[in-house]
Amino acid sequence: MVSSPVVNTYPLSSYTFGTKEPKMEKDTSVADRLARMKVNYMKEGMRTSVEAILLVQEHNHPHILLLQIGNTFCKLPGGRLKPGENEIEGLKRKLTSKLGANSPALVPDWQIGECVAIECKKLFLVHLSEREYFAVPKNLKLLVVPLFELYDNVQRYGPVISTIPQQLSRFRFNMIST
Amino acid sequence: MVSSPVVNTYPLSSYTFGTKEPKMEKDTSVADRLARMKVNYMKEGMRTSVEAILLVQEHNHPHILLLQIGNTFCKLPGGRLKPGENEIEGLKRKLTSKLGANSPALVPDWQIGECVAIECKKLFLVHLSEREYFAVPKNLKLLVVPLFELYDNVQRYGPVISTIPQQLSRFRFNMIST
């Protein structure tokens, strides 16, 4: 018989929470970001992000720590690896950047455990012809969103959709009027 | 000189939009889903999803088609591949399921083009010790969310976070009171 791996969870009340200055986007302009992402994408072909599941207990039930950006978008603490960076070291770096105190004397000793999921997502450009019929399931809404609205709007669209304008920068748009 | 690849975009007005019955979750119970996901994860080790960038034009600017679930969560049309399924065929299947008419005579001939991005995400369990100090950047909120709140709540938490309870089902939680 194989026994299940164990996760110890401690009461939320045993942890201390403070604040620190905002974590801003790495690039100050869309042009900088575009340049950086092009270089990254060409070098790597793939962007890998690592994220942490941090569990505490409250009312005798396990709870997870999530970061909320703006009023809607929730994410796990973590982020993208640098080119060639080790996953475990990268996750420690990201956790310290997102949740660690700003003191070199207090660098947390994160205990990175099991990898519990790997999600791989590939985005394909689909070439629409001049006429198409779309049938939208009634529980979903189809939005038509201008590309400029996505730029850096991670609050609303998340980290993948908000970088589509940069991914598409190598294409030439041929606007056909009919 | 290398010329940029071209995307033709047609006016939004040249497309027709209808509705069809809701696309429901594949499983009727959390237990079914848990069983299916365990099998998938064990077989595959990794889950791959394929998503489509569909572009139209409006006011002489490219627009993208997004699906909105509930009032907040936006996603690209697409979804998870079946084990061993070809990416292009899988994306065609998902596009037809999400946006195609419900008529075998009208199966759309999706033209799947360039892969513009690959995002790989790994989720690690992080073992917290009994005491930790968390410093939260002022532009973010730290939420403490019970695991049961995540279950199948793709509307609020998206497709990755909402499946964390299932990913954690192989662990035994050791609730330590202090």
Short mmCIF file of C-alpha atoms in Angstrom, two decimals:
data_model
loop_
_atom_site.label_atom_id
_atom_site.label_comp_id
_atom_site.label_asym_id
_atom_site.label_seq_id
_atom_site.Cartn_x
_atom_site.Cartn_y
_atom_site.Cartn_z
CA MET A 1 0.00 0.00 0.00
CA VAL A 2 1.27 3.44 -0.95
CA SER A 3 0.54 6.16 1.59
CA SER A 4 -0.43 9.66 0.49
CA PRO A 5 2.10 12.45 0.78
CA VAL A 6 1.33 14.78 3.66
CA VAL A 7 0.92 18.57 3.73
CA ASN A 8 1.05 20.21 7.12
CA THR A 9 -1.24 23.20 7.36
CA TYR A 10 -1.00 25.76 10.16
CA PRO A 11 -3.64 28.22 11.31
CA LEU A 12 -3.82 31.50 9.39
CA SER A 13 -3.41 33.26 12.75
CA SER A 14 0.14 31.96 13.08
CA TYR A 15 1.25 34.04 10.08
CA THR A 16 2.05 37.74 9.96
CA PHE A 17 1.10 39.95 7.05
CA GLY A 18 2.60 43.32 6.17
CA THR A 19 2.77 45.48 3.07
CA LYS A 20 5.54 46.73 0.83
CA GLU A 21 5.83 49.07 -2.14
CA PRO A 22 3.94 48.10 -5.29
CA LYS A 23 5.53 45.58 -7.66
CA MET A 24 5.48 47.38 -10.98
CA GLU A 25 5.76 46.05 -14.48
CA LYS A 26 9.34 45.49 -15.55
CA ASP A 27 9.17 47.81 -18.53
CA THR A 28 8.28 51.45 -18.54
CA SER A 29 6.97 51.52 -22.08
CA VAL A 30 5.18 49.19 -24.43
CA ALA A 31 8.12 49.53 -26.84
CA ASP A 32 10.59 48.29 -24.18
CA ARG A 33 8.35 45.41 -23.34
CA LEU A 34 7.85 44.51 -26.95
CA ALA A 35 11.61 44.44 -27.50
CA ARG A 36 12.18 42.31 -24.41
CA MET A 37 9.45 39.86 -25.25
CA LYS A 38 10.64 39.46 -28.83
CA VAL A 39 14.13 38.64 -27.61
CA ASN A 40 12.79 36.22 -25.00
CA TYR A 41 10.48 34.48 -27.40
CA MET A 42 13.14 34.11 -30.08
CA LYS A 43 15.67 32.79 -27.60
CA GLU A 44 13.31 30.40 -25.86
CA GLY A 45 10.44 29.59 -28.19
CA MET A 46 8.45 29.01 -25.04
CA ARG A 47 7.84 30.95 -21.87
CA THR A 48 7.69 28.98 -18.66
CA SER A 49 6.12 30.26 -15.51
CA VAL A 50 6.23 28.67 -12.09
CA GLU A 51 3.56 29.24 -9.48
CA ALA A 52 3.14 28.36 -5.84
CA ILE A 53 0.31 26.70 -3.94
CA LEU A 54 0.53 28.04 -0.37
CA LEU A 55 -1.90 26.46 2.07
CA VAL A 56 -3.08 27.59 5.49
CA GLN A 57 -6.03 26.51 7.63
CA GLU A 58 -9.03 28.46 8.87
CA HIS A 59 -12.15 26.96 10.49
CA ASN A 60 -10.54 23.52 10.17
CA HIS A 61 -10.51 23.70 6.37
CA PRO A 62 -7.54 24.20 4.03
CA HIS A 63 -7.31 27.64 2.40
CA ILE A 64 -5.09 28.81 -0.43
CA LEU A 65 -3.30 32.16 -0.73
CA LEU A 66 -4.10 34.02 -3.96
CA LEU A 67 -3.01 37.45 -5.16
CA GLN A 68 -5.67 39.71 -6.59
CA ILE A 69 -4.74 42.35 -9.17
CA GLY A 70 -7.34 45.09 -9.52
CA ASN A 71 -10.85 43.99 -8.61
CA THR A 72 -11.19 40.81 -10.58
CA PHE A 73 -8.13 38.92 -11.71
CA CYS A 74 -6.75 36.37 -9.21
CA LYS A 75 -3.47 34.54 -9.60
CA LEU A 76 -1.13 32.26 -7.74
CA PRO A 77 2.10 33.87 -6.50
CA GLY A 78 4.90 33.19 -8.97
CA GLY A 79 5.91 34.36 -12.41
CA ARG A 80 8.02 33.79 -15.49
CA LEU A 81 11.43 32.17 -15.38
CA LYS A 82 14.45 33.95 -16.81
CA PRO A 83 16.01 32.20 -19.83
CA GLY A 84 17.81 29.09 -18.55
CA GLU A 85 16.79 29.64 -14.94
CA ASN A 86 16.23 26.62 -12.70
CA GLU A 87 12.54 26.14 -11.82
CA ILE A 88 12.98 25.81 -8.07
CA GLU A 89 15.37 28.78 -7.83
CA GLY A 90 13.10 30.80 -10.08
CA LEU A 91 10.06 30.08 -7.93
CA LYS A 92 11.99 31.06 -4.78
CA ARG A 93 13.05 34.32 -6.45
CA LYS A 94 9.48 35.08 -7.50
CA LEU A 95 8.03 34.24 -4.07
CA THR A 96 10.53 36.50 -2.37
CA SER A 97 9.79 39.26 -4.86
CA LYS A 98 6.01 38.88 -4.45
CA LEU A 99 5.68 38.03 -0.76
CA GLY A 100 9.03 38.34 1.00
CA ALA A 101 10.08 41.19 3.28
CA ASN A 102 12.33 43.81 1.68
CA SER A 103 15.26 43.01 3.89
CA PRO A 104 18.32 41.03 2.86
CA ALA A 105 18.52 39.76 6.46
CA LEU A 106 15.04 38.26 6.18
CA VAL A 107 15.16 36.34 2.89
CA PRO A 108 12.60 33.55 3.43
CA ASP A 109 13.68 29.95 3.15
CA TRP A 110 10.88 28.72 0.86
CA GLN A 111 10.42 24.95 0.93
CA ILE A 112 9.42 24.13 -2.63
CA GLY A 113 7.69 20.76 -2.72
CA GLU A 114 5.93 18.59 -5.29
CA CYS A 115 5.03 19.73 -8.80
CA VAL A 116 1.26 19.13 -8.78
CA ALA A 117 0.33 20.26 -12.29
CA ILE A 118 1.86 21.17 -15.63
CA GLU A 119 -0.29 23.21 -17.97
CA CYS A 120 0.92 23.90 -21.47
CA LYS A 121 -0.94 26.37 -23.64
CA LYS A 122 -0.34 27.00 -27.34
CA LEU A 123 -1.87 29.98 -29.07
CA PHE A 124 -2.53 29.67 -32.79
CA LEU A 125 -3.46 32.39 -35.23
CA VAL A 126 -6.59 31.30 -37.11
CA HIS A 127 -7.11 32.82 -40.53
CA LEU A 128 -10.78 33.71 -40.94
CA SER A 129 -12.26 33.85 -44.40
CA GLU A 130 -14.41 36.72 -45.55
CA ARG A 131 -17.65 35.13 -44.39
CA GLU A 132 -18.17 32.95 -41.34
CA TYR A 133 -21.11 32.04 -39.17
CA PHE A 134 -20.44 31.88 -35.44
CA ALA A 135 -22.87 30.16 -33.08
CA VAL A 136 -22.17 31.30 -29.53
CA PRO A 137 -23.26 29.04 -26.62
CA LYS A 138 -25.92 30.84 -24.58
CA ASN A 139 -23.91 30.67 -21.36
CA LEU A 140 -21.04 32.61 -22.96
CA LYS A 141 -20.72 36.10 -24.36
CA LEU A 142 -18.63 36.80 -27.45
CA LEU A 143 -16.64 40.01 -27.04
CA VAL A 144 -14.97 41.93 -29.86
CA VAL A 145 -12.03 43.67 -28.22
CA PRO A 146 -9.62 46.11 -29.93
CA LEU A 147 -6.00 44.99 -29.66
CA PHE A 148 -4.95 48.27 -28.00
CA GLU A 149 -7.34 47.48 -25.13
CA LEU A 150 -5.35 44.31 -24.33
CA TYR A 151 -1.90 45.99 -24.06
CA ASP A 152 -0.55 45.49 -20.56
CA ASN A 153 -4.09 45.09 -19.25
CA VAL A 154 -3.21 42.09 -17.09
CA GLN A 155 -5.80 43.21 -14.50
CA ARG A 156 -8.62 42.49 -16.84
CA TYR A 157 -7.30 39.89 -19.28
CA GLY A 158 -4.62 37.98 -17.41
CA PRO A 159 -0.98 37.39 -18.34
CA VAL A 160 -1.54 35.47 -21.58
CA ILE A 161 -4.22 37.48 -23.40
CA SER A 162 -2.68 40.83 -22.39
CA THR A 163 0.51 40.02 -24.29
CA ILE A 164 -1.16 39.03 -27.58
CA PRO A 165 -0.53 42.46 -29.19
CA GLN A 166 3.22 41.92 -28.72
CA GLN A 167 3.01 38.36 -30.05
CA LEU A 168 1.30 39.66 -33.16
CA SER A 169 3.83 42.43 -33.79
CA ARG A 170 5.66 40.33 -36.36
CA PHE A 171 2.56 40.16 -38.56
CA ARG A 172 1.44 42.70 -41.09
CA PHE A 173 -2.29 43.35 -40.89
CA ASN A 174 -3.96 43.57 -44.24
CA MET A 175 -7.25 45.38 -43.60
CA ILE A 176 -9.65 44.33 -46.32
CA SER A 177 -12.77 46.39 -46.81
CA THR A 178 -15.71 44.75 -48.53
CA MET B 1 15.13 41.14 -46.46
CA VAL B 2 12.51 38.97 -44.79
CA SER B 3 8.95 40.16 -45.22
CA SER B 4 6.43 39.88 -42.39
CA PRO B 5 3.74 37.25 -42.60
CA VAL B 6 0.36 38.73 -43.46
CA VAL B 7 -2.98 38.41 -41.69
CA ASN B 8 -6.03 39.44 -43.66
CA THR B 9 -8.70 41.00 -41.48
CA TYR B 10 -12.26 41.51 -42.67
CA PRO B 11 -14.87 43.88 -41.26
CA LEU B 12 -16.87 42.60 -38.31
CA SER B 13 -20.00 43.35 -40.33
CA SER B 14 -19.15 40.61 -42.81
CA TYR B 15 -19.64 37.93 -40.11
CA THR B 16 -22.88 36.49 -38.82
CA PHE B 17 -23.44 35.63 -35.16
CA GLY B 18 -26.07 33.30 -33.77
CA THR B 19 -26.56 31.42 -30.53
CA LYS B 20 -26.72 27.78 -29.55
CA GLU B 21 -27.44 25.80 -26.40
CA PRO B 22 -25.02 26.27 -23.48
CA LYS B 23 -21.75 24.31 -23.48
CA MET B 24 -21.78 22.58 -20.14
CA GLU B 25 -18.95 21.12 -18.15
CA LYS B 26 -18.09 17.60 -19.25
CA ASP B 27 -18.77 16.01 -15.89
CA THR B 28 -21.93 16.16 -13.89
CA SER B 29 -20.28 15.78 -10.53
CA VAL B 30 -17.04 16.77 -8.89
CA ALA B 31 -16.33 13.07 -8.25
CA ASP B 32 -16.59 12.27 -11.98
CA ARG B 33 -14.34 15.15 -12.80
CA LEU B 34 -11.84 14.18 -10.18
CA ALA B 35 -11.69 10.64 -11.54
CA ARG B 36 -11.28 11.86 -15.12
CA MET B 37 -8.59 14.35 -14.24
CA LYS B 38 -6.63 11.83 -12.21
CA VAL B 39 -6.63 9.44 -15.15
CA ASN B 40 -5.61 12.22 -17.56
CA TYR B 41 -2.88 13.52 -15.34
CA MET B 42 -1.44 10.08 -14.69
CA LYS B 43 -1.54 9.17 -18.36
CA GLU B 44 -0.14 12.46 -19.61
CA GLY B 45 1.78 14.14 -16.80
CA MET B 46 0.91 17.35 -18.53
CA ARG B 47 -2.24 18.91 -19.85
CA THR B 48 -2.01 20.79 -23.12
CA SER B 49 -4.54 23.30 -24.27
CA VAL B 50 -4.76 24.98 -27.64
CA GLU B 51 -6.36 28.35 -28.15
CA ALA B 52 -7.27 30.47 -31.14
CA ILE B 53 -6.58 34.09 -31.99
CA LEU B 54 -9.44 35.18 -34.27
CA LEU B 55 -9.09 38.69 -35.69
CA VAL B 56 -11.63 40.98 -37.32
CA GLN B 57 -11.55 44.71 -38.02
CA GLU B 58 -13.72 47.56 -36.76
CA HIS B 59 -13.02 51.29 -37.19
CA ASN B 60 -9.90 50.37 -39.16
CA HIS B 61 -8.31 48.67 -36.14
CA PRO B 62 -7.76 44.94 -35.54
CA HIS B 63 -10.05 43.39 -32.92
CA ILE B 64 -9.86 39.97 -31.28
CA LEU B 65 -12.74 37.63 -30.44
CA LEU B 66 -12.86 36.59 -26.78
CA LEU B 67 -15.37 34.47 -24.90
CA GLN B 68 -16.60 35.77 -21.56
CA ILE B 69 -17.77 33.34 -18.88
CA GLY B 70 -19.90 34.95 -16.21
CA ASN B 71 -19.23 38.66 -15.76
CA THR B 72 -15.49 38.69 -15.41
CA PHE B 73 -13.41 35.87 -16.78
CA CYS B 74 -12.37 36.21 -20.46
CA LYS B 75 -10.73 33.49 -22.50
CA LEU B 76 -9.66 32.67 -26.00
CA PRO B 77 -11.80 30.06 -27.77
CA GLY B 78 -10.15 26.65 -27.48
CA GLY B 79 -9.62 24.06 -24.80
CA ARG B 80 -7.76 20.97 -23.65
CA LEU B 81 -6.53 18.32 -26.04
CA LYS B 82 -7.56 14.70 -25.60
CA PRO B 83 -4.66 12.37 -24.73
CA GLY B 84 -2.59 11.90 -27.88
CA GLU B 85 -4.72 14.25 -29.97
CA ASN B 86 -3.06 16.27 -32.74
CA GLU B 87 -2.91 19.99 -31.91
CA ILE B 88 -4.37 21.30 -35.15
CA GLU B 89 -7.19 18.73 -35.17
CA GLY B 90 -7.85 19.38 -31.49
CA LEU B 91 -8.11 23.13 -32.04
CA LYS B 92 -10.50 22.60 -34.96
CA ARG B 93 -12.65 20.34 -32.78
CA LYS B 94 -12.69 22.89 -29.95
CA LEU B 95 -13.48 25.81 -32.28
CA THR B 96 -16.37 23.91 -33.80
CA SER B 97 -17.62 22.98 -30.35
CA LYS B 98 -17.32 26.56 -29.06
CA LEU B 99 -18.28 28.61 -32.11
CA GLY B 100 -19.52 26.35 -34.92
CA ALA B 101 -23.12 25.87 -35.95
CA ASN B 102 -24.78 22.70 -34.64
CA SER B 103 -25.21 21.22 -38.06
CA PRO B 104 -23.11 18.44 -39.57
CA ALA B 105 -23.68 20.09 -42.97
CA LEU B 106 -22.09 23.31 -41.77
CA VAL B 107 -18.89 22.15 -40.11
CA PRO B 108 -16.57 25.16 -40.51
CA ASP B 109 -13.29 24.75 -42.34
CA TRP B 110 -11.03 26.46 -39.80
CA GLN B 111 -7.70 27.60 -41.24
CA ILE B 112 -5.29 27.11 -38.39
CA GLY B 113 -2.19 29.23 -38.95
CA GLU B 114 0.99 30.09 -37.06
CA CYS B 115 1.66 29.15 -33.45
CA VAL B 116 2.32 32.59 -31.95
CA ALA B 117 3.01 31.68 -28.32
CA ILE B 118 3.69 28.72 -26.07
CA GLU B 119 3.08 29.22 -22.38
CA CYS B 120 4.07 26.51 -19.97
CA LYS B 121 2.98 26.76 -16.37
CA LYS B 122 4.13 24.53 -13.51
CA LEU B 123 2.37 24.56 -10.16
CA PHE B 124 4.42 23.61 -7.11
CA LEU B 125 3.22 22.88 -3.64
CA VAL B 126 5.18 25.05 -1.19
CA HIS B 127 5.47 23.75 2.37
CA LEU B 128 5.03 26.65 4.78
CA SER B 129 6.58 26.45 8.20
CA GLU B 130 4.66 27.31 11.32
CA ARG B 131 5.67 30.99 11.26
CA GLU B 132 6.16 33.15 8.20
CA TYR B 133 6.07 36.86 7.52
CA PHE B 134 4.44 37.88 4.23
CA ALA B 135 4.96 41.37 2.81
CA VAL B 136 2.25 42.06 0.22
CA PRO B 137 2.92 44.69 -2.48
CA LYS B 138 0.49 47.58 -2.04
CA ASN B 139 -0.95 47.22 -5.54
CA LEU B 140 -2.04 43.64 -4.81
CA LYS B 141 -4.48 42.10 -2.37
CA LEU B 142 -3.73 38.79 -0.66
CA LEU B 143 -6.83 36.60 -0.53
CA VAL B 144 -7.28 33.55 1.70
CA VAL B 145 -9.71 31.33 -0.17
CA PRO B 146 -11.14 28.02 1.07
CA LEU B 147 -10.43 25.15 -1.30
CA PHE B 148 -14.13 24.31 -1.66
CA GLU B 149 -14.70 27.79 -3.10
CA LEU B 150 -12.37 26.98 -6.03
CA TYR B 151 -14.10 23.74 -7.12
CA ASP B 152 -15.35 24.15 -10.67
CA ASN B 153 -15.47 27.91 -10.20
CA VAL B 154 -13.90 28.62 -13.57
CA GLN B 155 -15.99 31.79 -13.88
CA ARG B 156 -14.13 33.43 -11.07
CA TYR B 157 -10.76 31.70 -10.90
CA GLY B 158 -10.04 30.51 -14.43
CA PRO B 159 -9.23 26.99 -15.66
CA VAL B 160 -5.99 26.46 -13.73
CA ILE B 161 -6.80 27.66 -10.21
CA SER B 162 -10.28 26.11 -10.27
CA THR B 163 -8.81 22.62 -10.63
CA ILE B 164 -6.33 22.88 -7.74
CA PRO B 165 -8.63 20.97 -5.32
CA GLN B 166 -8.52 17.97 -7.67
CA GLN B 167 -4.73 18.25 -8.08
CA LEU B 168 -4.37 18.19 -4.31
CA SER B 169 -6.61 15.18 -3.82
CA ARG B 170 -3.64 12.84 -3.60
CA PHE B 171 -2.33 14.67 -0.52
CA ARG B 172 -3.34 14.09 3.06
CA PHE B 173 -3.86 17.35 4.94
CA ASN B 174 -2.40 17.35 8.39
CA MET B 175 -4.16 20.18 10.23
CA ILE B 176 -1.88 21.34 12.97
CA SER B 177 -3.34 23.53 15.69
CA THR B 178 -1.01 25.71 17.69
#
